[in-house]
PDB file of C-alpha atoms and ligand atoms in Angstrom:
ATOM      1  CA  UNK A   1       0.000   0.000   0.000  1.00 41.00           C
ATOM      2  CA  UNK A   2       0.361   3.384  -0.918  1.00 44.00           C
ATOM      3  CA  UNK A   3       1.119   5.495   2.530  1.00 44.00           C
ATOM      4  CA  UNK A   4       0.330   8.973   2.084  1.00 45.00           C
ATOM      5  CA  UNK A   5       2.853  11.593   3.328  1.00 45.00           C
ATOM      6  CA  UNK A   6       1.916  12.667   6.399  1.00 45.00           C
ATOM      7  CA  UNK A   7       1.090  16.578   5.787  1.00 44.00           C
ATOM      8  CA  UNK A   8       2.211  18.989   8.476  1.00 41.00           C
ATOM      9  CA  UNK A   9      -0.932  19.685  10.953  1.00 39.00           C
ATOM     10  CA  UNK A  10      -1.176  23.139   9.983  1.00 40.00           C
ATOM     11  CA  UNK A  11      -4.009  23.984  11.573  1.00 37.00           C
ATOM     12  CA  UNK A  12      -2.647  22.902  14.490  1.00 43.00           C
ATOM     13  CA  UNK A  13       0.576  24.143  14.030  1.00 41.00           C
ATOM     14  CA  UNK A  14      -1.310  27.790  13.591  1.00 41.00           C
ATOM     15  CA  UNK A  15      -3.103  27.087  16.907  1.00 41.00           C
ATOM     16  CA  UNK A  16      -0.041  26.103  18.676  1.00 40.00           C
ATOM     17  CA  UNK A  17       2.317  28.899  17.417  1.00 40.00           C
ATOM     18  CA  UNK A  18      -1.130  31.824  18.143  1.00 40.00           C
ATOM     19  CA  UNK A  19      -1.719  30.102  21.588  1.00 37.00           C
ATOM     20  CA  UNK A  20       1.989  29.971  22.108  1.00 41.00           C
ATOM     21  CA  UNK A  21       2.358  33.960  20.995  1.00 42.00           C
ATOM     22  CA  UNK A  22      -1.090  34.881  23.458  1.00 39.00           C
ATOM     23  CA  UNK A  23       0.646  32.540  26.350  1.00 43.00           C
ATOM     24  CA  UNK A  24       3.752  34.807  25.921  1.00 40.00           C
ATOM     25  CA  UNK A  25       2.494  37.914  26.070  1.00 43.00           C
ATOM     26  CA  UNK A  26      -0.030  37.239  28.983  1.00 42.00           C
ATOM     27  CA  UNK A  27       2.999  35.399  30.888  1.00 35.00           C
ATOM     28  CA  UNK A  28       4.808  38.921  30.727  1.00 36.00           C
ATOM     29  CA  UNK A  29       2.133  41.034  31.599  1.00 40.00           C
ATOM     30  CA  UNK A  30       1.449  38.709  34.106  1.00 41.00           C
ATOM     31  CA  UNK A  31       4.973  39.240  35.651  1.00 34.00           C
ATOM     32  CA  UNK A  32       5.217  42.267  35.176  1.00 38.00           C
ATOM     33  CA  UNK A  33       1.930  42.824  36.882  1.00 39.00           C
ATOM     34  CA  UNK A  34       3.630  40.755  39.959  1.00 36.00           C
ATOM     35  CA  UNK A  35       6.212  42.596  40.185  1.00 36.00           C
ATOM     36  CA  UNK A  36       4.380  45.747  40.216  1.00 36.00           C
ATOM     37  CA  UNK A  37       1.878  44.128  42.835  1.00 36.00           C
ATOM     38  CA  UNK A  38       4.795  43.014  44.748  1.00 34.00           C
ATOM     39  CA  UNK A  39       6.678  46.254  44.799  1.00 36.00           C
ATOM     40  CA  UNK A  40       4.202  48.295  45.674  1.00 37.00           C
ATOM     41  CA  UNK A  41       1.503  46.698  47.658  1.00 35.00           C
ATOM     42  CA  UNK A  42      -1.354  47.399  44.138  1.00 35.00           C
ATOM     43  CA  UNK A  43      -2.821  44.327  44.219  1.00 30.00           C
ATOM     44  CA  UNK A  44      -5.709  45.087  42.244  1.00 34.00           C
ATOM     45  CA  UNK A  45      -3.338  45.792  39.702  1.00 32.00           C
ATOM     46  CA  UNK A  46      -2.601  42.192  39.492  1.00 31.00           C
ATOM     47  CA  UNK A  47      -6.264  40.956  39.272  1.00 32.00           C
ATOM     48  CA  UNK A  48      -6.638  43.663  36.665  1.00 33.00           C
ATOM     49  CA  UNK A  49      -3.861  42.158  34.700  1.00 34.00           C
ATOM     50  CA  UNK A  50      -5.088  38.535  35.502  1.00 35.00           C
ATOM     51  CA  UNK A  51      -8.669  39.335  33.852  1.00 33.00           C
ATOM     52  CA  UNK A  52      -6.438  39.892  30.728  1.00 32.00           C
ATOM     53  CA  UNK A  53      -6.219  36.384  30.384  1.00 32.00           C
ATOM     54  CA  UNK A  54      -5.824  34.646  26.881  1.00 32.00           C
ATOM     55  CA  UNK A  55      -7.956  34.329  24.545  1.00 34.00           C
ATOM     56  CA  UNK A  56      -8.240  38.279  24.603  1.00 36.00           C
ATOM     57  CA  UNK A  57      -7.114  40.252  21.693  1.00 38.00           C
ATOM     58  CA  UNK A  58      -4.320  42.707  20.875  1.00 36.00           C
ATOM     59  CA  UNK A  59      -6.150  45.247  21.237  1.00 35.00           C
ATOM     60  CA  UNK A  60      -8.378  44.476  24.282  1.00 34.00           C
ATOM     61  CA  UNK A  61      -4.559  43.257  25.812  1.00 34.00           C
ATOM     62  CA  UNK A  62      -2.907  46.805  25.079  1.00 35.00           C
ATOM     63  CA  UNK A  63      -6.081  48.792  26.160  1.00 35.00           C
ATOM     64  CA  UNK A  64      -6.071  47.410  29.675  1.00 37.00           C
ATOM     65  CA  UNK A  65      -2.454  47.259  29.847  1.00 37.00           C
ATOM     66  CA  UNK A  66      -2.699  51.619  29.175  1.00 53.00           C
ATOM     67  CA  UNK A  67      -5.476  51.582  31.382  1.00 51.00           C
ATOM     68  CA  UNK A  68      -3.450  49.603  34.417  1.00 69.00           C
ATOM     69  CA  UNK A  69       0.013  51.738  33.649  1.00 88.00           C
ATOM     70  CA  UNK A  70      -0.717  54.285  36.435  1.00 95.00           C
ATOM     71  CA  UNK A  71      -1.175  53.939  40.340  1.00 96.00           C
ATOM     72  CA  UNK A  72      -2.132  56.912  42.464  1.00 97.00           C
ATOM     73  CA  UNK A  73       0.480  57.457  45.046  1.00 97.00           C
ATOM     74  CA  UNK A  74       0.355  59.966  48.066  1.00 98.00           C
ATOM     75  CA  UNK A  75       3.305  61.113  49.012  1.00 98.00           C
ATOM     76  CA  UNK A  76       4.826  63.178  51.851  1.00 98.00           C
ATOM     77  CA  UNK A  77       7.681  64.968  50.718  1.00 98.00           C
ATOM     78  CA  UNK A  78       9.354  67.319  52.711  1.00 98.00           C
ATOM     79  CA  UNK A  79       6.360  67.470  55.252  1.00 98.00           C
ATOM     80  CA  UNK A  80       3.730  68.474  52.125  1.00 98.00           C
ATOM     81  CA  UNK A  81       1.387  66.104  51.045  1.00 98.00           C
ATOM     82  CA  UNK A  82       1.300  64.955  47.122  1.00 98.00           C
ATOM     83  CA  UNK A  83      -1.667  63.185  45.626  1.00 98.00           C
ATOM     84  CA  UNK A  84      -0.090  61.928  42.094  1.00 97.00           C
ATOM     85  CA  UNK A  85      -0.751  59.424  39.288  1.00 97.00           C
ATOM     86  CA  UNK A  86       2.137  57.312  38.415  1.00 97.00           C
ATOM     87  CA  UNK A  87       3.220  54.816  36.347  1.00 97.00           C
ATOM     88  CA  UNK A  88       4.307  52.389  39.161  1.00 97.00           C
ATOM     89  CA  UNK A  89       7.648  51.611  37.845  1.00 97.00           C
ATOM     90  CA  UNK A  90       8.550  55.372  38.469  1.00 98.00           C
ATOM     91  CA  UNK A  91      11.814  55.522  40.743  1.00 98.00           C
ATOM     92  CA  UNK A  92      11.456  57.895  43.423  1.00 98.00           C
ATOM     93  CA  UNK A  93      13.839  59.886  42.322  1.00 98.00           C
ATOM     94  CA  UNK A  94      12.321  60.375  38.799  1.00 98.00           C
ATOM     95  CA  UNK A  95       9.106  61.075  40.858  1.00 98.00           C
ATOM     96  CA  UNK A  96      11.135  63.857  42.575  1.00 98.00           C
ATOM     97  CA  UNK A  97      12.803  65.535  39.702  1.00 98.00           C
ATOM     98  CA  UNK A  98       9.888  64.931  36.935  1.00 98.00           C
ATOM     99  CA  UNK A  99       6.388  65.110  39.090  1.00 98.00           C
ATOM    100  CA  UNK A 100       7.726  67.078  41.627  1.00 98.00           C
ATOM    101  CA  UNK A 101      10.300  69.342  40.450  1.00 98.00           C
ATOM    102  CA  UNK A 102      12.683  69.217  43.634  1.00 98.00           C
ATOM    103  CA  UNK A 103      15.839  69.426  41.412  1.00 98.00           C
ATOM    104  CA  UNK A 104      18.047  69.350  44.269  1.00 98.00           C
ATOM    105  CA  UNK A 105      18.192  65.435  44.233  1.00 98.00           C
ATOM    106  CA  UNK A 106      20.456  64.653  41.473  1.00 98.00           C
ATOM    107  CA  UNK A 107      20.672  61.770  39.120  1.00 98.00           C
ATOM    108  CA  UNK A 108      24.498  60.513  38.331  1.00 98.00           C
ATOM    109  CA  UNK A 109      24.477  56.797  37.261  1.00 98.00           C
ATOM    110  CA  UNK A 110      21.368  56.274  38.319  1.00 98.00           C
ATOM    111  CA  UNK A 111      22.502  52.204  38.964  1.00 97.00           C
ATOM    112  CA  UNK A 112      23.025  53.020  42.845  1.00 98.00           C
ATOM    113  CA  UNK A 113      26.897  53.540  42.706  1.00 98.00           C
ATOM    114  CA  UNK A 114      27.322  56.919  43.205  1.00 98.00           C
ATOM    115  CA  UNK A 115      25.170  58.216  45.877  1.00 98.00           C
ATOM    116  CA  UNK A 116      24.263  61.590  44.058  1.00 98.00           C
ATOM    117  CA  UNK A 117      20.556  60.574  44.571  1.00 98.00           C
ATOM    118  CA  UNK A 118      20.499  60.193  48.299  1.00 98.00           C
ATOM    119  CA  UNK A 119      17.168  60.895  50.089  1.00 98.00           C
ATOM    120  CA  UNK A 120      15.700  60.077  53.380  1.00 98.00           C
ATOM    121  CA  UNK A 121      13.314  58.098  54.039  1.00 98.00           C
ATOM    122  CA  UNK A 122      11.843  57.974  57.933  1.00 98.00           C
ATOM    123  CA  UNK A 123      15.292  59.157  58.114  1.00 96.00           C
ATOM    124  CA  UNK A 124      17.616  56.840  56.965  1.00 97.00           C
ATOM    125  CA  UNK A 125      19.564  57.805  53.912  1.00 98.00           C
ATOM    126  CA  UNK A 126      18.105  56.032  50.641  1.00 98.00           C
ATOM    127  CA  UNK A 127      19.547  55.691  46.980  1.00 98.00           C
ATOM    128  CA  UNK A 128      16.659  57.242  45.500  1.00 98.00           C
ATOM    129  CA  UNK A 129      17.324  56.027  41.901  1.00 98.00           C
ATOM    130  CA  UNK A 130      16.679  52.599  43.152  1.00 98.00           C
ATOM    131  CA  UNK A 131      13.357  52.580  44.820  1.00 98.00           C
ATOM    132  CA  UNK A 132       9.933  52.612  43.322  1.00 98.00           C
ATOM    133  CA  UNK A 133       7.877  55.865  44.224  1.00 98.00           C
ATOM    134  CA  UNK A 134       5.008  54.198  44.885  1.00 98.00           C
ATOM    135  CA  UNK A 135       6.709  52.088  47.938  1.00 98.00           C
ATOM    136  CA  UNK A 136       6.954  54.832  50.271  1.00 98.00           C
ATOM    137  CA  UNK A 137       3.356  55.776  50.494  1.00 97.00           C
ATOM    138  CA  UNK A 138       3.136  56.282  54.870  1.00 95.00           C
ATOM    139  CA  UNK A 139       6.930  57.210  54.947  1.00 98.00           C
ATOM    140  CA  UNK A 140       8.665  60.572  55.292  1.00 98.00           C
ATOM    141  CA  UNK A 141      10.600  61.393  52.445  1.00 98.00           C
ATOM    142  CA  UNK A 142      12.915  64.391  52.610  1.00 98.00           C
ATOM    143  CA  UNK A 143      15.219  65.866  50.043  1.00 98.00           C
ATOM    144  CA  UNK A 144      17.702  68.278  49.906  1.00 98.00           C
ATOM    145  CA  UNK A 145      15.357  71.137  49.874  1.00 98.00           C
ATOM    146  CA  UNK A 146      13.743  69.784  53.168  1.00 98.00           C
ATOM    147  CA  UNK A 147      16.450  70.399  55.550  1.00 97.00           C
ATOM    148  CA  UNK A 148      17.548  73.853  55.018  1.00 95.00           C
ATOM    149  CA  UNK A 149      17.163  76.579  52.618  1.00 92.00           C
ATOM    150  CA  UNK A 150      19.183  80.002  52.133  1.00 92.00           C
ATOM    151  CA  UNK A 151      19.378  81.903  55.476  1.00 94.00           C
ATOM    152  CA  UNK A 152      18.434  79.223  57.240  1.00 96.00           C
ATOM    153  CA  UNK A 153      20.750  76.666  56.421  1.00 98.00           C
ATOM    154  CA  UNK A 154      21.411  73.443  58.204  1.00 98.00           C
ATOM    155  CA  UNK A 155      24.690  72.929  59.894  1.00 98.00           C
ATOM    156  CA  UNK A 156      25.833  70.282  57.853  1.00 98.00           C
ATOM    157  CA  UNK A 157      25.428  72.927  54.686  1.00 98.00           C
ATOM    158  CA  UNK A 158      26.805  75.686  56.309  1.00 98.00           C
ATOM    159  CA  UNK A 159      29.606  73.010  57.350  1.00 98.00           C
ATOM    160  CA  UNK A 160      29.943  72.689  53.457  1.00 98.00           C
ATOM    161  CA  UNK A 161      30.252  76.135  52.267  1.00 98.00           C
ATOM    162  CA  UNK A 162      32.940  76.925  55.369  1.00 98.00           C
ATOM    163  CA  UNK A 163      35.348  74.146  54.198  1.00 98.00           C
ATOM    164  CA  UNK A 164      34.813  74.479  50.616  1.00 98.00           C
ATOM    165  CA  UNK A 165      33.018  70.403  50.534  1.00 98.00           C
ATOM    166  CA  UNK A 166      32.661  70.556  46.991  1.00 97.00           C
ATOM    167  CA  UNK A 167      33.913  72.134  43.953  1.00 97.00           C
ATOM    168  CA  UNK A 168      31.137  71.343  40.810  1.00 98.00           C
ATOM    169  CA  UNK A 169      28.493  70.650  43.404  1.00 98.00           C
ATOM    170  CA  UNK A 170      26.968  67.871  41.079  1.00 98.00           C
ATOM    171  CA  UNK A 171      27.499  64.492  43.893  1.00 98.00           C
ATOM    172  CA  UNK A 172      26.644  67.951  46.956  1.00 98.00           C
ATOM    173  CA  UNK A 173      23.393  66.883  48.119  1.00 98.00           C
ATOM    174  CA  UNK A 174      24.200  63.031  48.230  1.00 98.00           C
ATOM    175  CA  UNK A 175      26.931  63.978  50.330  1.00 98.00           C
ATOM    176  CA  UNK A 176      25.265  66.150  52.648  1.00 98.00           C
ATOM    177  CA  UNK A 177      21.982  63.879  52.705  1.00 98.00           C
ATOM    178  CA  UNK A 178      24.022  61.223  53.445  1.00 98.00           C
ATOM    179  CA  UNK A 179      26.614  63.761  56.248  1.00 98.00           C
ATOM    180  CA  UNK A 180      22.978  64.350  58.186  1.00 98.00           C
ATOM    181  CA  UNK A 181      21.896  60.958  58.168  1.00 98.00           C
ATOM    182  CA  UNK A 182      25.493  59.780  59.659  1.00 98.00           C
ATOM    183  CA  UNK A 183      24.975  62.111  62.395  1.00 97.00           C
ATOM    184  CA  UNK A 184      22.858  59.263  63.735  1.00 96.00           C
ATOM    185  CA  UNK A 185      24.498  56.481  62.936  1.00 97.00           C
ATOM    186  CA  UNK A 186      26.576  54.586  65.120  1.00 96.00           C
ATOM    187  CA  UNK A 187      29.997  54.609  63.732  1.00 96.00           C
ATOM    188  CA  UNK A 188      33.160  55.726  65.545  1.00 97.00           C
ATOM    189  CA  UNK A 189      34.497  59.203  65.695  1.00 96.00           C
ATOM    190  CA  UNK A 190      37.572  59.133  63.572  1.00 98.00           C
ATOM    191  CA  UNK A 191      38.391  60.425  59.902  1.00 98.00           C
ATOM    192  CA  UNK A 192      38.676  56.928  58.542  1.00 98.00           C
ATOM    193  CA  UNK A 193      34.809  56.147  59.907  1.00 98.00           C
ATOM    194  CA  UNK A 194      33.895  58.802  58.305  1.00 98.00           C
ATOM    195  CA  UNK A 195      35.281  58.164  55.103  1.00 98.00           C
ATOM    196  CA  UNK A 196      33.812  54.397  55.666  1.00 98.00           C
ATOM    197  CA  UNK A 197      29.880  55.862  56.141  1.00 98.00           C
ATOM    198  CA  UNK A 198      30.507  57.984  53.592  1.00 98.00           C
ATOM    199  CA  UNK A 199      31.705  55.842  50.612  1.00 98.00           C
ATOM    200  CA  UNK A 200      28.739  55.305  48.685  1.00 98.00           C
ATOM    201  CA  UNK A 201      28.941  58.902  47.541  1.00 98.00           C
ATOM    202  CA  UNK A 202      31.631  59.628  45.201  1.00 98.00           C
ATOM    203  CA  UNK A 203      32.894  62.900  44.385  1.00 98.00           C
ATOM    204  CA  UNK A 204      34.376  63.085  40.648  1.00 97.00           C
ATOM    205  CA  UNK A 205      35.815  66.158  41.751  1.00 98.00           C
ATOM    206  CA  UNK A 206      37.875  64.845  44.700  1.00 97.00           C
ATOM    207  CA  UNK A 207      36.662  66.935  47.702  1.00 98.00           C
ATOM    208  CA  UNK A 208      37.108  64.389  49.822  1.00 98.00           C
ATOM    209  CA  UNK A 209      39.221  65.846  52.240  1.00 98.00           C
ATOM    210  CA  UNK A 210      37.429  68.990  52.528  1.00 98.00           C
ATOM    211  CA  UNK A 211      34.305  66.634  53.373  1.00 98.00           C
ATOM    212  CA  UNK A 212      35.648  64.691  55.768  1.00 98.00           C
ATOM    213  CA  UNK A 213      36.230  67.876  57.373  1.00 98.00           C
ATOM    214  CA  UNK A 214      32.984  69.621  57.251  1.00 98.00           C
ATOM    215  CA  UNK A 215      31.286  66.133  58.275  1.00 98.00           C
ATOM    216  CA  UNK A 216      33.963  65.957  60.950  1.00 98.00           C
ATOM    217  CA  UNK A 217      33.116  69.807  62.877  1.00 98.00           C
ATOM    218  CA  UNK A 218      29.372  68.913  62.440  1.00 98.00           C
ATOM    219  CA  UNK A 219      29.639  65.584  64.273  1.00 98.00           C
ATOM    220  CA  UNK A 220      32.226  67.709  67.573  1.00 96.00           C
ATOM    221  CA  UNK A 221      29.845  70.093  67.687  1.00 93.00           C
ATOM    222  CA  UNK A 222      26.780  67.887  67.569  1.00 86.00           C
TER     223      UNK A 222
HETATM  224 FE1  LIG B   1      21.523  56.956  42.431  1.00 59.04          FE
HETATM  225 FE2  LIG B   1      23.960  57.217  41.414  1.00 59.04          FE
HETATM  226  S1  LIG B   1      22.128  58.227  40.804  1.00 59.04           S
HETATM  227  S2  LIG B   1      23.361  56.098  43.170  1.00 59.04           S
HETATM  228 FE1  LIG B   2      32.050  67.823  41.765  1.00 59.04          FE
HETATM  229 FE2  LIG B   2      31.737  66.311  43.925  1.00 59.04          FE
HETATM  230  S1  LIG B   2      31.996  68.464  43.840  1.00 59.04           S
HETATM  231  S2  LIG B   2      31.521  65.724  41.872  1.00 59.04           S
END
C-alpha cells in the first residue's frame, strides 16, 4: 500500500504557534503585573492584569495594559502632602525631579553607585534612583530642599560652604543627605569612619578631604 505523506498539521501548528504567541504575552504582563503588585503593595493591579487572560485580543490586551500603567500614590515629601498618578515603575527619584520638580536630588548613574541621589526616608539615607515611588506611600521622604534653605541653612550645609566640601556641586546633596543621616548612625568618631559611612557617595571632583572635614566639625559640635 500506498502510505500517504503525512502533511504537516497546519491547523494545528497555527493554533499552537497563536496560543503559544497569546501565552507569551499574557505570561509577561502577568509578571510584570507581579512585580508591580509586589513592589508596591497594588494588588488590584494584578487581578486587573489577571482578567487579561488569553484568549483576549491585541487590542483588548494593550487597552487594559494603558489603562493599568498608572497607580495613584500619596506622598509626603518634605512634610507636604502629594496626591499623584504614576506609572508604578517610576523611581522615586524620577518622581522627585519629573512630578515634583525638587531638582536638588540629582541623578548621576542612576545604577546606585554613586550616591548623588540620596534621600531620606523615615530618616535613613536612601539611593533614590533605586526605589519605586510608589513604595513609600506612609513614609517621610525628605530631600535636599527639606532640611535647610538660604538663610536658614542646616549645619551640615553651612559646614559645606565653610570648608569648601565641593567644587562642581553635582554628587553635593548626596553627600550632605548622606553627612545628616550619619549624624545618627553609630559609627566611631575618627576620619577613617567617616570616610567608611561615607563611601557610597563619590565625588568626581575629589573633595574628599574637605568633606571629611565639614562632616567631621558637624559631628564635635553635635
Ligand atoms: Fe543613584 Fe547614582 S544616581 S546612586
Ligand atoms: Fe564635583 Fe563632587 S563636587 S563631583
Amino acid at each position: 500500500m500506498h502510505n500517504e505523506p503525512q502533511q504537516p498539521e497546519t491547523v494545528d501548528d497555527d493554533h499552537a504557534t497563536s496560543f503559544e504567541r497569546v501565552s507569551r504575552r499574557s505570561f509577561l504582563t502577568r509578571v510584570g503585573a507581579a512585580g508591580v503588585a509586589v513592589g508596591t503593595g497594588q494588588l488590584h493591579t494584578l487581578a486587573r492584569a489577571d482578567s487579561g487572560s488569553i484568549g483576549e485580543d491585541a487590542a483588548s490586551t494593550s487597552n487594559t495594559a494603558s489603562e493599568s500603567d498608572s497607580v495613584h500614590v500619596q506622598l509626603n515629601v518634605n512634610g507636604t502632602l502629594h496626591q499623584l498618578d504614576i506609572d508604578p515603575r517610576t523611581t522615586l527619584l524620577d518622581c522627585l525631579r519629573e512630578h515634583l520638580h525638587l531638582t536638588g536630588t540629582k541623578k548621576g548613574c542612576d545604577h546606585g553607585q554613586c550616591g548623588a541621589c540620596t534621600v531620606h526616608v523615615d530618616g535613613r539615607r536612601v539611593n533614590s534612583c533605586l526605589s519605586l515611588a510608589a513604595t513609600h506611600e506612609g513614609e517621610a521622604v525628605t530631600t535636599i530642599e527639606g532640611i535647610g534653605r538660604p538663610g536658614a541653612l542646616h549645619p551640615m550645609q553651612a559646614a559645606f560652604v565653610e570648608h569648601d566640601g565641593f567644587q562642581c556641586g553635582y554628587c553635593t546633596s548626596g553627600q550632605i543627605m548622606s553627612a545628616v543621616a550619619l549624624l545618627k548612625e553609630p559609627y566611631g568618631h575618627s576620619d577613617e569612619d567617616v570616610k567608611e559611612a561615607m563611601s557610597g557617595n563619590i565625588c568626581r571632583c575629589g573633595a574628599y578631604s574637605n568633606i571629611v572635614c565639614a562632616i567631621q566639625q558637624v559631628r564635635r559640635k553635635a
